[in-house]
XYZ file of C-alpha atoms in Angstrom:
555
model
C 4.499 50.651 18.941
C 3.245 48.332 21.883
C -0.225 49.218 21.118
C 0.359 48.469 17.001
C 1.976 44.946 17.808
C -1.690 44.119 20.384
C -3.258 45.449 17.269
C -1.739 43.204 15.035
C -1.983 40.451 17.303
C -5.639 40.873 17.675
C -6.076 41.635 13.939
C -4.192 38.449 13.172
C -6.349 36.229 16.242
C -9.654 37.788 14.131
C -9.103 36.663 11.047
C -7.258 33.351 11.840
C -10.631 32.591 14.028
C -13.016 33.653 11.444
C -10.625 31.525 8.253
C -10.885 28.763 10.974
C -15.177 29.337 11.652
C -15.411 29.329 7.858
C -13.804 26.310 7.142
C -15.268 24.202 9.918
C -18.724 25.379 8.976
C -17.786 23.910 5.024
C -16.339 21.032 6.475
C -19.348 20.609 8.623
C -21.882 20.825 5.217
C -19.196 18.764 3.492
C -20.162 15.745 6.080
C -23.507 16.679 5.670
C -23.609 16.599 1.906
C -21.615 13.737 1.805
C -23.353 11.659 3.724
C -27.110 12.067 1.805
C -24.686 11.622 -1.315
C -23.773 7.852 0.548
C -27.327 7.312 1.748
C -28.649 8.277 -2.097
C -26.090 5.793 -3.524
C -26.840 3.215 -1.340
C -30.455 3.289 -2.064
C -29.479 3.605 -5.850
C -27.250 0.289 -5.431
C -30.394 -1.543 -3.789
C -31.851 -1.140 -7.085
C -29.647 -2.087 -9.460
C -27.078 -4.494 -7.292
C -30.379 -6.716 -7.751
C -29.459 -7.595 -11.457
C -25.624 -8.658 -9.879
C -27.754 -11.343 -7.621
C -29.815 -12.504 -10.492
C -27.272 -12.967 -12.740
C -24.916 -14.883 -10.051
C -27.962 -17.140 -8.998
C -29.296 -17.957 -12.460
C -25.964 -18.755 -13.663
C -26.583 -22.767 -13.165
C -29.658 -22.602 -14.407
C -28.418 -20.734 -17.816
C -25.289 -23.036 -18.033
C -28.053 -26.102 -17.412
C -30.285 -24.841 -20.669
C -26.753 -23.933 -22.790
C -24.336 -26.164 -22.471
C -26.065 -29.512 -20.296
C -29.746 -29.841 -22.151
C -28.205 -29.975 -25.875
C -25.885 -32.894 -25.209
C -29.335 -35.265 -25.783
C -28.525 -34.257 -28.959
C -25.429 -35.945 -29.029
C -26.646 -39.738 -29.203
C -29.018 -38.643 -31.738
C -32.105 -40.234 -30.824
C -30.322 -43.649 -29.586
C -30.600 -43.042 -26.134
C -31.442 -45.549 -24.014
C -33.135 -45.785 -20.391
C -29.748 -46.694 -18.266
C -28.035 -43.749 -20.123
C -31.146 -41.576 -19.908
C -31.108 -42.529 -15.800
C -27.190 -41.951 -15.751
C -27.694 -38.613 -17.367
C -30.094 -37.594 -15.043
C -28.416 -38.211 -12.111
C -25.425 -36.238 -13.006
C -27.093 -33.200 -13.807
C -29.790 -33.827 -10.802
C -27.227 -33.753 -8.724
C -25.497 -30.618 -10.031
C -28.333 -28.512 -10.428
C -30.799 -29.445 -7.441
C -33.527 -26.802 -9.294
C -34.408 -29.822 -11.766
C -37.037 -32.015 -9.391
C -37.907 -34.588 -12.031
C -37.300 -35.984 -15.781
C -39.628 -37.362 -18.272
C -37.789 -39.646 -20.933
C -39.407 -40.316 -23.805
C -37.654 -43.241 -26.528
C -39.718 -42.499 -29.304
C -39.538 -43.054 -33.119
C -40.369 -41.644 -36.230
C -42.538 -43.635 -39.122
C -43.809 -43.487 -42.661
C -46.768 -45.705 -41.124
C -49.405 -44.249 -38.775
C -48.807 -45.277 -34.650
C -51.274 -45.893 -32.103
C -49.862 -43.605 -29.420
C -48.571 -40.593 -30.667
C -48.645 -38.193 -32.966
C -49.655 -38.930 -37.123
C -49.830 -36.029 -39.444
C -49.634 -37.166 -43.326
C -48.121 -40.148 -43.813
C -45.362 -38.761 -40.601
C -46.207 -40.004 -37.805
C -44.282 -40.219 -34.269
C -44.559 -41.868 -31.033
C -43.135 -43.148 -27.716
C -41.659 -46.612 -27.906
C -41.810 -46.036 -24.150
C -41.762 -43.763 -21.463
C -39.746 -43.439 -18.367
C -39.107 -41.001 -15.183
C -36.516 -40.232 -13.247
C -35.257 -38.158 -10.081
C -34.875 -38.209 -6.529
C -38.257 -38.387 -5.567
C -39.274 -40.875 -7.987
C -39.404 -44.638 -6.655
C -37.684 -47.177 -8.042
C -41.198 -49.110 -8.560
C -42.591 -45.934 -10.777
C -39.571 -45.285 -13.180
C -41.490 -46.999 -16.020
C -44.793 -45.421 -17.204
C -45.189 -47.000 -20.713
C -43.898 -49.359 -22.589
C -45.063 -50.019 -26.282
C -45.424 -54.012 -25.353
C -48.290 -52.669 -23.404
C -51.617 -53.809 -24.044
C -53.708 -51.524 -22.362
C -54.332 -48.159 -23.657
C -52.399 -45.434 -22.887
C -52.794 -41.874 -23.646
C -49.876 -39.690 -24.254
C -49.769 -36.377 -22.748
C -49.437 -32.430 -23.867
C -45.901 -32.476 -23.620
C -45.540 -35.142 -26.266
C -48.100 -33.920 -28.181
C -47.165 -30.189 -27.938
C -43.561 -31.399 -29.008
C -44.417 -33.368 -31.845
C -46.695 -30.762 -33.499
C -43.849 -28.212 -33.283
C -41.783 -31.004 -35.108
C -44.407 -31.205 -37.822
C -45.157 -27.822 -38.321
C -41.290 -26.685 -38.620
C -41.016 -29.782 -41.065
C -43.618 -28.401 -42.916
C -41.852 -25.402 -43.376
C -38.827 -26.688 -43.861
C -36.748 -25.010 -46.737
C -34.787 -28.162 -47.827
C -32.267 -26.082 -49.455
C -30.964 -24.169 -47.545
C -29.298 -25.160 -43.765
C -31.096 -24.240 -40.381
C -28.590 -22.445 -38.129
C -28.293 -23.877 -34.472
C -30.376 -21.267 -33.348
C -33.011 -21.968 -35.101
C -33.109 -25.550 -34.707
C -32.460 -25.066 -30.809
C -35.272 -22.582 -30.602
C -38.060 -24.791 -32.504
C -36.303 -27.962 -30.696
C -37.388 -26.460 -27.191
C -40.341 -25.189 -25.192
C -40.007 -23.453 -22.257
C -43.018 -23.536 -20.122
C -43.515 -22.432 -16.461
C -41.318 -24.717 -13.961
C -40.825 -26.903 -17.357
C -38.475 -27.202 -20.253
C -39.626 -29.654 -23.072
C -36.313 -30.716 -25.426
C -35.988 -33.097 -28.143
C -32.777 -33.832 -29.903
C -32.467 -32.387 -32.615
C -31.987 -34.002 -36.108
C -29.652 -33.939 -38.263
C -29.925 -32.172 -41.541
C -30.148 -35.390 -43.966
C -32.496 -36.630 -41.269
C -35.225 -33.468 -41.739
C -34.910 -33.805 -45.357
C -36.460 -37.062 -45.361
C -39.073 -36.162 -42.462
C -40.123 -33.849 -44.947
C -40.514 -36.680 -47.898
C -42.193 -38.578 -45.275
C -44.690 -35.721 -43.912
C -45.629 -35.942 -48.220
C -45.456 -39.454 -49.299
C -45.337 -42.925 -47.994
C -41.533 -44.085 -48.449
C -40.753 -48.123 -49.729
C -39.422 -49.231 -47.665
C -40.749 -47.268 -44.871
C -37.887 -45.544 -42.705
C -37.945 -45.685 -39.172
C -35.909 -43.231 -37.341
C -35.163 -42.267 -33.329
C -35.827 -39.563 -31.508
C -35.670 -39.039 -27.575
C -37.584 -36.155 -25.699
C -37.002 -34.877 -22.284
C -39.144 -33.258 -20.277
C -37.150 -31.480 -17.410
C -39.964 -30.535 -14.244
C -37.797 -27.943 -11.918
C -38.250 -26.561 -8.381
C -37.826 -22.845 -8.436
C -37.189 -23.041 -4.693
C -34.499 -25.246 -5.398
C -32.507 -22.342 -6.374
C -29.189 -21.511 -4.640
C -29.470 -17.651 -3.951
C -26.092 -16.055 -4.457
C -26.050 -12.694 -2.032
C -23.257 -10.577 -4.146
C -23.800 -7.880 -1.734
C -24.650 -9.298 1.772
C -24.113 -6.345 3.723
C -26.949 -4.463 1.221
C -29.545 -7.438 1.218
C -30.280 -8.619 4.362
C -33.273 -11.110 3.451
C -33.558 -12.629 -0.540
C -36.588 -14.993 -0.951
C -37.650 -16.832 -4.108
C -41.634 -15.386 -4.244
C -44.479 -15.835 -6.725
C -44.631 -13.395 -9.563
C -47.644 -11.857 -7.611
C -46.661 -12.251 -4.104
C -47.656 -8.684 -2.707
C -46.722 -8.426 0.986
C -49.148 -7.803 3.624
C -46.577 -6.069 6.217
C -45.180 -2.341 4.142
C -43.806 -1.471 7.294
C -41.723 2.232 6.999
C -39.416 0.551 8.691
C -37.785 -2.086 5.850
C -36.977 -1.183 2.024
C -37.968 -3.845 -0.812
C -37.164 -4.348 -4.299
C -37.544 -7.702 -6.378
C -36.454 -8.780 -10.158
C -38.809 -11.454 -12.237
C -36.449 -14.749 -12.916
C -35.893 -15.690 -16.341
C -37.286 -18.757 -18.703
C -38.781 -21.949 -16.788
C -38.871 -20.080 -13.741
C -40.692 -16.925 -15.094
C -43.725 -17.002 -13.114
C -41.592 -16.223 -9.824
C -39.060 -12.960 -8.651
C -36.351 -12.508 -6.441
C -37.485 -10.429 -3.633
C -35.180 -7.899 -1.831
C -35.632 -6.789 1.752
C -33.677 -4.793 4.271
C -34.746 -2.996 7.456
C -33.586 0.420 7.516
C -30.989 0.239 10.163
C -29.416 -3.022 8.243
C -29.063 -0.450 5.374
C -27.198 2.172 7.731
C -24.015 0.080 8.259
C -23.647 -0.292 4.541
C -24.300 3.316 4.282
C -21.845 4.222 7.037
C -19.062 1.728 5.373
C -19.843 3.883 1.949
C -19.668 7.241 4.179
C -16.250 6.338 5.829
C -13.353 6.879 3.382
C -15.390 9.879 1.805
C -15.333 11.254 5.769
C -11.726 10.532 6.487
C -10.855 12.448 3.047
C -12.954 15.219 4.167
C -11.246 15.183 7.396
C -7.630 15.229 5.941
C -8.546 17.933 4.001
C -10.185 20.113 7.084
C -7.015 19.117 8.932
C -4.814 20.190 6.367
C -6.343 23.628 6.189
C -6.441 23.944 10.124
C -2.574 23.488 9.532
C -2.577 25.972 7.120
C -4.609 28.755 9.020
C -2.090 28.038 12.029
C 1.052 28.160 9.783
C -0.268 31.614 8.385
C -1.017 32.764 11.823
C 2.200 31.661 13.416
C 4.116 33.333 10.661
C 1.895 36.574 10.701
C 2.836 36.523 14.697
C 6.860 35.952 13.722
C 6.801 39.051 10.976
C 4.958 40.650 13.385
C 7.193 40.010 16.140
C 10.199 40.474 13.909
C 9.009 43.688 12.201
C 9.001 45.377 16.354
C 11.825 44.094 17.179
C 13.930 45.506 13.960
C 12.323 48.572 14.463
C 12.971 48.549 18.104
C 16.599 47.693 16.972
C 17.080 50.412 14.546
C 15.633 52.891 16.873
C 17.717 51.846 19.768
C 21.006 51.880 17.429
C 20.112 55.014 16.023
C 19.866 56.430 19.956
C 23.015 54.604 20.799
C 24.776 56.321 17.769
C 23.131 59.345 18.494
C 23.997 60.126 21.519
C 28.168 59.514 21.612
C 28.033 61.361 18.589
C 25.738 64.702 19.631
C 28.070 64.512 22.801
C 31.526 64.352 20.578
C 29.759 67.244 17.881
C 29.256 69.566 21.386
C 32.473 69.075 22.639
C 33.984 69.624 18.753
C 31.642 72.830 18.656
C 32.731 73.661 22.258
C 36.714 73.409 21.356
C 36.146 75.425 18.221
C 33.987 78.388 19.294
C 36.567 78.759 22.022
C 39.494 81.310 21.857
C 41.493 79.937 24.262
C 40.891 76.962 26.443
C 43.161 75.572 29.749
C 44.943 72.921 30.828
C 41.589 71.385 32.721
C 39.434 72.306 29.540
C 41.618 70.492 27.131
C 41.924 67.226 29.386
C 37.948 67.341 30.123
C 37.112 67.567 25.952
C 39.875 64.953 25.388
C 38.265 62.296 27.899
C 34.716 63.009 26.522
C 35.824 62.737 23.206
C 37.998 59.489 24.238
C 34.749 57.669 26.052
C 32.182 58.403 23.471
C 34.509 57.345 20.648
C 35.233 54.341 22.767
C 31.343 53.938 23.205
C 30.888 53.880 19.221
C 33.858 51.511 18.851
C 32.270 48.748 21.111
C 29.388 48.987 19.378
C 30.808 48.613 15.921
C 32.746 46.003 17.596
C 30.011 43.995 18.835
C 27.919 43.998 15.791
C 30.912 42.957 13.551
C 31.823 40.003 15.854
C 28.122 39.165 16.384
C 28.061 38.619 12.098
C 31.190 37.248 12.276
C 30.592 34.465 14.585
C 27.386 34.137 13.541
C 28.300 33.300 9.850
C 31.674 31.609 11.264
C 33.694 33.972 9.599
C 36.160 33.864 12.694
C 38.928 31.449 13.922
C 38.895 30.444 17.514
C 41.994 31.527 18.708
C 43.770 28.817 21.338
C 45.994 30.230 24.452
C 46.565 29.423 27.648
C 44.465 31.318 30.246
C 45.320 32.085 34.276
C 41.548 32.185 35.300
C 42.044 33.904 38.778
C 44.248 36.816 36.974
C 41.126 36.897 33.938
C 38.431 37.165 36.686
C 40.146 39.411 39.083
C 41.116 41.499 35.353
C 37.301 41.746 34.563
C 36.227 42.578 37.961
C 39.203 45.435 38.416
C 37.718 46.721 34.879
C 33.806 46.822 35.970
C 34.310 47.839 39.075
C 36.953 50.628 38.136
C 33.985 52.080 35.481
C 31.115 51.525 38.279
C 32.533 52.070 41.666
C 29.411 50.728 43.327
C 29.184 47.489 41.118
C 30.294 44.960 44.134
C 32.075 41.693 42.617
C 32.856 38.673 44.653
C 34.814 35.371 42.843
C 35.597 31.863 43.628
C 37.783 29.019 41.354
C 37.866 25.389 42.505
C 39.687 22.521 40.755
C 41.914 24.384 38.149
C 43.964 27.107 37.719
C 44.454 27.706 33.878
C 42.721 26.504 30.874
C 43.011 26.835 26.894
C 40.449 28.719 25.504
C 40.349 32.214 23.120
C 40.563 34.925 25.918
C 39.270 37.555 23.822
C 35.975 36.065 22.934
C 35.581 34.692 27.305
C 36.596 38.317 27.341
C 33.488 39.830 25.707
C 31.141 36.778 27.191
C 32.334 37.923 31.237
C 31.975 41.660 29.922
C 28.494 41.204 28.882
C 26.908 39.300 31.589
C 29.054 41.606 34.033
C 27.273 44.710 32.385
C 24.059 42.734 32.324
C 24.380 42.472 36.328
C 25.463 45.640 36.696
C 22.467 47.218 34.648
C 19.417 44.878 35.873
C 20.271 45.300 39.884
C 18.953 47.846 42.049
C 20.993 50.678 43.542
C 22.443 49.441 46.434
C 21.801 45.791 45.424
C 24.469 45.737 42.735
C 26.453 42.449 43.120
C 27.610 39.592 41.433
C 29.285 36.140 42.016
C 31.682 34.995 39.479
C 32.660 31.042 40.202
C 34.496 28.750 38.033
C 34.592 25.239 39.109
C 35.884 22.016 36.978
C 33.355 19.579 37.350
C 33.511 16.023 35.755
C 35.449 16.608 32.998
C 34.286 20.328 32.017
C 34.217 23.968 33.356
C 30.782 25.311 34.614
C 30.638 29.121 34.539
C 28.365 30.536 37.181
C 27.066 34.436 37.160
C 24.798 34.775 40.483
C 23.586 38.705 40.698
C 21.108 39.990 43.379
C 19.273 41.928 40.189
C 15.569 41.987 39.406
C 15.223 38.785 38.114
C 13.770 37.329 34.779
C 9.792 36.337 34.760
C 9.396 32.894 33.704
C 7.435 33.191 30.602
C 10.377 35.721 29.410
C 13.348 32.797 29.897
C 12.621 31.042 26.109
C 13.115 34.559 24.945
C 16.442 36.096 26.186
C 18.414 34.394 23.733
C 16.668 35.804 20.405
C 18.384 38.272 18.862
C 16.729 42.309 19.401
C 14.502 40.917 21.667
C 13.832 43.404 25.355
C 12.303 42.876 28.182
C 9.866 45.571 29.030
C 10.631 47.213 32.232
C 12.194 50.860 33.249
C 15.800 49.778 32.779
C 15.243 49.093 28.885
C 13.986 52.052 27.719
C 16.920 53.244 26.370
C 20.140 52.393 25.629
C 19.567 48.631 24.752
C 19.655 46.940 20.804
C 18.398 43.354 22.442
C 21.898 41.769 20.986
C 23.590 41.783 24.247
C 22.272 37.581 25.292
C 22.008 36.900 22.165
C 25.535 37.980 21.793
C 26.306 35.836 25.024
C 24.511 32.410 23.131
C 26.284 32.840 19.968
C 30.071 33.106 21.164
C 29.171 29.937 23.836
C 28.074 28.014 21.152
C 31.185 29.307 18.700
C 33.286 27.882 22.111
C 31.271 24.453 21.750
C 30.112 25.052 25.053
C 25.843 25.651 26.665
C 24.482 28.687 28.049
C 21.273 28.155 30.679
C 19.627 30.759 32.795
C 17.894 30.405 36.437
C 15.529 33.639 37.516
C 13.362 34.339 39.742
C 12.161 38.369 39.743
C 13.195 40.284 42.678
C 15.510 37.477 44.052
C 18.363 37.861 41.153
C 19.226 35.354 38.109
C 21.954 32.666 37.636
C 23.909 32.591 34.562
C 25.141 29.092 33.818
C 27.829 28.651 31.274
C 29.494 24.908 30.422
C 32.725 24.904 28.495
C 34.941 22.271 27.311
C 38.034 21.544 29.163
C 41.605 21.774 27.246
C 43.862 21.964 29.824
């Protein structure tokens, strides 16, 4: 059975080591897998985080065209230079991309102009021309002035506006209503680094361009229109980094900037800006090791997780092994305890069916005979009631199915009672006792009865022959009795002392063999705790073992 329990053992060890090889080696590729899964995403998110930075950095520039340029509209056409300056400032100053702004006060006529623009009998033109910004002095705001006498010749902006004026004139469908869109879209030219905006009319007001563009009005209508030309800085861009710990370097570059350095050692992407600035790109770079810490960051949580999980199954294999150990443990010692029972039983009642067999087979027997078969039959009947006995108490105290039973107790009388008992049933069984600081106690004297009897037998059975003593002392010590059982036996090992206690568990040596169920200690530990009381042990092999046992005090 020994050898089936080492098998078992080992059979257990094997596979618990190879569950625990198989998931470390998964957890292992999990890592691995997991972490080109990070790296992959991470270069994925270079890619496309690009289009987060763009649209975070662009966002003035796009509120700037939507919502700022179109309020020139507003003063339809009757803006003058101190507003126009005023205007500028504001939105120079909130949007540092715009370097410079071209105003032009101009008007349209049913008569032809000198400067400008005539087409038909519509013509338009700059009454004059101004420019502001930061970098313009205050000695160069005004570039023209109609009062002028000199010639002056206006440039592509003007021009390029005012044709786009005439030709959407031209087209005009008078009866039916432009949409905003429209008008916004043929009101505008976007240009590289330049956006080109007049205010746009008002409907009534294109209606009569058109009449003018065909015929010469009486009298001949003169209306206002103002044109800005808005010159912007691309560099003046504020880069928003939405992902600084993914972009380590963002530079504003020309659309064909093509770097001289491709160094294995750094990653690039780059994204074309939009509109006025569409001739230039954001452009992405990141050394490779910059990269890793966002990588590792990504890696983390999916690592920990991993981790639980590997930990959680490394629980789970020891659980199953533990468990496999205890049924195996459990399954010997049952089997050890019905074998042992079944030899205790066994042999009281083989002795009792000889002597039965003996008594009837004979014809006559004597005096002697009779009294011999009467003792045997006494003992071994005896012998099965104390074991019935001690496995009904055990389950009874065990399950508390028992009252403890309160009476006074003479302590010298019980000891000197137990000792006259043992040493009356083992002659050589020597028993020495001691009592200090009481005299009697209340306690349940059967159940103290059946604790001394089983440590008594316990000394008796684990000593050597010749060696066969025991101490018994009973002192009252601060408050509480202390118990003391010092024999000269064989001694516990130490890796045995957790074990005693457990219920059908044996020590192997020669003197359990036979004749043992393992319920004896564990016997001893449940009727000390049903008393309330502790139950230690102190061994040391081939010196003898010390029995300590701490019980309340009711005097």
């Amino acid at each position: 059975m020994l050898q089936q329990k080492k098998s078992g053992y080992r059979k257990n060890f094997s596979l618990s080591v190879a569950f625990i090889a198989l998931i470390s080696i998964l957890f292992i590729l999990s890592l691995f897998l997991a972490f080109n899964y990070s790296k992959k995403s991470i270069e994925n998110e270079f890619v496309s985080e690009k289009v987060n930075v763009l649209e975070e950095s662009i966002k003035p520039y796009n509120e700037f065209f939507q919502n700022e340029m179109p309020e020139v509209s507003y003063y339809n056409g009757f803006l003058d230079s101190a507003t126009a300056s005023k205007f500028v400032d504001t939105i120079t100053n909130k949007f540092p991309f715009i370097a410079k702004v071209m105003f032009y006060d101009s008007e349209v006529k049913n008569i032809p102009v000198r400067d400008g623009m005539n087409a038909g009998h519509f013509s338009i033109g700059p009454k004059s021309i101004f420019q502001f910004g930061r970098t313009v002095k205050p000695d160069s705001v005004k570039l023209f002035s109609e009062a002028d006498t000199r010639s002056f010749k206006v440039d592509d902006d003007f021009n390029g506006m005012a044709l786009k004026l005439v030709r959407f004139i031209d087209k005009l469908d008078t009866t039916s209503v432009p949409t905003q869109e429209q008008l916004f879209t043929n009101f505008s030219v976007v240009l590289s680094n330049k956006i080109t905006y007049l205010n746009i009319p008002r409907p009534e007001d294109l209606k009569v361009y058109k009449d003018m563009l065909q015929r010469r009005l009486n009298p001949a209508p003169v209306y206002q229109q103002d044109m800005l030309v808005f010159q912007l800085d691309p560099n003046k861009i504020k880069i928003i980094n939405t992902r600084p710990l993914l972009y380590e370097t963002i530079r504003i570059e020309p659309l064909t900037y093509d770097p001289i350095d491709t160094s294995d050692e750094n990653i690039a992407t780059e994204i074309a800006l939009p509109g006025a600035f569409s001739d230039f790109k954001l452009y992405f770079i990141s050394s490779k090791s910059y990269i890793k810490k966002e990588i590792f960051i990504y890696f983390l949580p999916i690592a920990l997780v991993l981790l639980l999980v590997y930990g959680v199954l490394l629980l789970v294999a020891f659980l199953i092994y533990r468990n496999l150990n205890i049924n195996s443990k459990m399954f010997k010692l049952q089997y050890d305890f019905v074998n042992n029972l079944t030899h205790e039983f066994k042999t009281p009642v083989s002795v009792i069916k000889i002597a039965g067999n003996n008594i009837k087979s004979a014809s006559v027997l004597s005096a002697k005979e009779q009294q011999l078969y009467g003792k045997i039959l006494d003992e071994e009947a005896d012998k099965l009631n104390g074991l019935m006995n001690k496995l009904l108490a055990f389950t009874q105290i065990e399950n508390k199915a028992i009252k403890l039973n309160q009476e006074e107790v003479n302590i010298n009388d019980f000891i000197e009672s137990t000792i006259e008992s043992h040493t009356l049933k083992h002659p050589d069984f020597e028993i020495t006792h001691e009592v200090v600081g009481f005299k009697t106690f209340t306690t349940d004297p059967v159940l103290l009865g059946s604790l001394f009897d089983n440590l008594a037998e316990n000394a008796y059975k684990y000593s050597n022959p010749g060696n066969k003593k025991l101490n018994i002392s009973a002192k009252l010590i601060k408050g509480v009795l202390v118990f003391r059982f010092t024999d000269k036996g064989i001694g516990i090992p130490s890796s045995e002392l957790n074990n005693i206690f457990k219920k059908f568990f044996r020590i192997q040596n020669e003197y359990n063999q036979m004749g043992s169920v393992g319920l004896g200690l564990a016997f001893c530990k449940e009727l000390v705790n049903f008393m309330q009381g502790e139950i230690t042990v102190k061994s040391k092999v081939g010196a003898g073992t010390e029995f300590k046992i701490v019980l309340p005090y009711n005097s």
